[in-house]
Each structure stands twice: as C-alpha cells, then as structure tokens.
Protein backbone atom coordinates (compact mmCIF):
# COMPACT_ATOMS: atom_id res chain seq x y z
CA MET A 1 20.35 -20.03 10.15
CA ASP A 2 17.24 -18.08 9.34
CA ALA A 3 16.57 -15.00 7.28
CA TYR A 4 16.37 -12.69 10.40
CA SER A 5 19.74 -13.85 11.75
CA TYR A 6 21.36 -13.52 8.40
CA SER A 7 19.90 -10.08 7.95
CA VAL A 8 21.24 -8.92 11.35
CA MET A 9 24.75 -10.14 10.55
CA LYS A 10 24.63 -8.59 7.09
CA TYR A 11 23.39 -5.27 8.45
CA LYS A 12 26.07 -5.19 11.21
CA TYR A 13 29.07 -6.44 9.21
CA LYS A 14 28.06 -5.60 5.60
CA GLU A 15 30.15 -8.28 4.02
CA LEU A 16 29.76 -11.91 5.03
CA ASP A 17 32.40 -13.54 2.85
CA GLY A 18 33.42 -16.07 5.46
CA LEU A 19 29.87 -17.19 6.26
CA TYR A 20 28.66 -20.34 4.54
CA LEU A 21 25.11 -20.08 3.33
CA PRO A 22 23.56 -23.54 2.69
CA GLU A 23 22.24 -24.23 -0.78
CA CYS A 24 18.62 -24.50 0.48
CA TYR A 25 18.79 -20.78 1.42
CA ARG A 26 20.14 -19.58 -1.95
CA ASN A 27 16.82 -18.60 -3.52
CA SER A 28 14.76 -15.64 -4.29
CA GLU A 29 12.32 -16.13 -1.39
CA PHE A 30 15.11 -16.04 1.19
CA ASN A 31 16.73 -13.08 -0.53
CA GLN A 32 13.44 -11.15 -0.51
CA ILE A 33 12.99 -11.72 3.20
CA VAL A 34 16.57 -10.57 3.85
CA THR A 35 16.07 -7.48 1.78
CA GLU A 36 12.84 -6.62 3.69
CA TRP A 37 14.64 -6.98 7.01
CA LEU A 38 17.51 -4.82 5.89
CA GLU A 39 15.15 -2.11 4.71
CA ALA A 40 13.37 -2.22 8.03
CA PHE A 41 16.64 -1.99 9.96
CA GLU A 42 17.73 0.96 7.86
CA LYS A 43 14.37 2.72 8.21
CA GLU A 44 14.47 2.33 12.01
CA ARG A 45 18.18 3.27 12.14
CA LEU A 46 18.93 0.25 14.31
C-alpha cells in the first residue's frame, strides 16, 4: 500500500470502508499526500 494506490482507489470508489489501512499509514503526512493526489486527479478530470 502506498499513498498513490490508496488515492486511486479512493478517487474511483469514494468510500473505502472495507479496506484495511495499517496503523503506520494513519498519520497527517500520508493524509496530506493522498489529498494532493486527489486534488491532482480532480484537476485533470481523470
């Protein structure tokens, strides 16, 4: 799992209730990277 993969899944499926996110990824740095990817996807209309 990396921020890019998580961002792609979140962008495509919106809700990821069934996906387990390891504790080591539950932090502000990871969330910031995901947010940046989501903004880029939205901007490019991918």
